[in-house]
């Protein structure tokens, strides 16, 4: 089988195409990673090369030892992934200590995985543990309205969550735990990885102030759908504020009624 026809690679490519069309990926903005299942790696293993060069990840992820990930390349454009996957994405293998990675497929004309690899892998490790292995996708984008709100709203989890929940009745059902906010930080590297990981203990969404959004999901649909839902809430928020602000809204009691009937565990401390 041509490796590019593997279901997990097709799912990865579809997300990059849809997300580019959404306008969330100017130039090389954003990145995507997928923790590959052992049975999926088995179907493509004849196309993988043996690990040659081992490169430091920049964070320690011992619980991801020996795992394989499909990742976007640094500096690569989302809009080019579907045209030439082998030039823009890579399969990497993590070493036995969880300190280094090696490219075993892709990036055929050279290059490295995304500069946000430390944040992706650190959060894969955390979410793998918290979801008992179910979480497999980590996705970072630069959606316009969410970024715009970080110039206007206080950079607090509760304020962001409440504003976004209020923008569409079913939004709290999609992200009942809310969203966390990371203050402005230098992109890439260990510091933003650590700050995001701290929030991801409680959330599946982190807003990066003046930069973008970071989400996790069990599969591509879940991660893309979460990004889409939060960004749409942010778009409504921008429009409402542009029209002079809220004249009425969904109340705390409305949220409690919704939580009861939809049987979702809305974060209690954001409901007062
Ligand atoms: P990469 O091209 O290294 O993935 O970086 C893009 C980005 O959005 C960094 O936050
Ligand atoms: Zn970015």
Short mmCIF file of C-alpha atoms in Angstrom, two decimals, residues 116-220:
data_model
loop_
_atom_site.label_atom_id
_atom_site.label_comp_id
_atom_site.label_asym_id
_atom_site.label_seq_id
_atom_site.Cartn_x
_atom_site.Cartn_y
_atom_site.Cartn_z
CA UNK A 116 6.12 23.55 18.71
CA UNK A 117 7.11 19.86 19.03
CA UNK A 118 7.97 20.28 22.75
CA UNK A 119 4.42 21.57 23.45
CA UNK A 120 2.80 18.90 21.29
CA UNK A 121 4.70 16.00 22.84
CA UNK A 122 4.51 17.27 26.41
CA UNK A 123 0.73 17.55 26.06
CA UNK A 124 0.41 14.21 24.25
CA UNK A 125 2.13 12.63 27.23
CA UNK A 126 -0.23 14.31 29.69
CA UNK A 127 -3.43 13.62 27.73
CA UNK A 128 -2.43 10.01 27.00
CA UNK A 129 -2.29 9.45 30.73
CA UNK A 130 -5.42 11.46 31.64
CA UNK A 131 -7.58 9.81 28.93
CA UNK A 132 -6.15 6.30 29.38
CA UNK A 133 -4.69 6.36 25.88
CA UNK A 134 -7.75 7.71 24.05
CA UNK A 135 -6.41 11.19 23.16
CA UNK A 136 -4.38 11.08 19.94
CA UNK A 137 -4.55 14.51 18.25
CA UNK A 138 -2.97 17.84 19.19
CA UNK A 139 -3.62 20.84 16.99
CA UNK A 140 -2.44 24.47 16.99
CA UNK A 141 -3.91 27.18 14.70
CA UNK A 142 -4.01 30.96 14.31
CA UNK A 143 -7.79 31.65 14.15
CA UNK A 144 -8.49 35.35 13.63
CA UNK A 145 -11.34 36.09 16.04
CA UNK A 146 -9.87 34.21 18.98
CA UNK A 147 -6.62 36.13 18.57
CA UNK A 148 -8.56 39.42 18.28
CA UNK A 149 -10.35 38.76 21.59
CA UNK A 150 -7.01 38.42 23.41
CA UNK A 151 -6.48 42.16 22.82
CA UNK A 152 -9.81 43.08 24.40
CA UNK A 153 -10.82 40.60 27.11
CA UNK A 154 -8.90 40.19 30.38
CA UNK A 155 -6.55 37.21 29.97
CA UNK A 156 -8.40 35.09 32.54
CA UNK A 157 -9.79 31.56 32.12
CA UNK A 158 -13.14 32.42 33.67
CA UNK A 159 -13.77 35.56 31.61
CA UNK A 160 -12.86 33.84 28.32
CA UNK A 161 -14.89 30.74 29.13
CA UNK A 162 -17.98 32.69 30.16
CA UNK A 163 -17.86 35.00 27.13
CA UNK A 164 -17.43 32.09 24.73
CA UNK A 165 -20.06 29.86 26.40
CA UNK A 166 -22.59 32.69 26.08
CA UNK A 167 -22.10 33.01 22.32
CA UNK A 168 -24.09 29.90 21.31
CA UNK A 169 -26.42 27.74 23.40
CA UNK A 170 -24.74 24.43 22.63
CA UNK A 171 -21.14 25.65 23.08
CA UNK A 172 -20.92 24.69 26.78
CA UNK A 173 -21.84 21.13 25.74
CA UNK A 174 -18.82 21.05 23.38
CA UNK A 175 -16.30 22.51 25.85
CA UNK A 176 -17.91 22.01 29.30
CA UNK A 177 -14.60 22.32 31.17
CA UNK A 178 -14.02 25.74 29.55
CA UNK A 179 -10.89 27.28 28.07
CA UNK A 180 -7.56 28.18 29.66
CA UNK A 181 -5.54 31.25 28.74
CA UNK A 182 -1.74 31.32 28.37
CA UNK A 183 -0.30 34.86 28.65
CA UNK A 184 1.94 36.13 25.84
CA UNK A 185 5.03 33.91 25.56
CA UNK A 186 7.81 33.28 23.07
CA UNK A 187 6.55 30.52 20.68
CA UNK A 188 8.28 27.11 20.53
CA UNK A 189 10.39 25.58 23.28
CA UNK A 190 9.99 24.42 26.85
CA UNK A 191 8.47 27.49 28.56
CA UNK A 192 5.28 27.59 26.45
CA UNK A 193 5.15 23.76 26.58
CA UNK A 194 5.18 23.84 30.39
CA UNK A 195 2.62 26.67 30.65
CA UNK A 196 0.25 24.92 28.24
CA UNK A 197 0.68 21.55 29.96
CA UNK A 198 -0.28 23.11 33.28
CA UNK A 199 -3.61 24.27 31.78
CA UNK A 200 -4.22 21.04 29.88
CA UNK A 201 -4.58 19.16 33.17
CA UNK A 202 -7.97 20.87 33.37
CA UNK A 203 -8.85 21.91 29.81
CA UNK A 204 -8.88 20.62 26.22
CA UNK A 205 -8.50 24.17 24.86
CA UNK A 206 -5.79 26.75 25.55
CA UNK A 207 -5.88 30.24 24.07
CA UNK A 208 -2.38 31.63 23.49
CA UNK A 209 -2.59 35.40 23.96
CA UNK A 210 -1.94 37.40 20.76
CA UNK A 211 -0.95 34.17 19.01
CA UNK A 212 -3.60 31.48 18.53
CA UNK A 213 -5.26 28.40 19.97
CA UNK A 214 -4.15 24.91 21.04
CA UNK A 215 -6.62 22.00 21.28
CA UNK A 216 -6.60 18.27 21.95
CA UNK A 217 -8.93 15.48 20.81
CA UNK A 218 -9.35 11.74 20.53
CA UNK A 219 -9.47 11.97 16.72
CA UNK A 220 -9.18 14.51 13.88
#
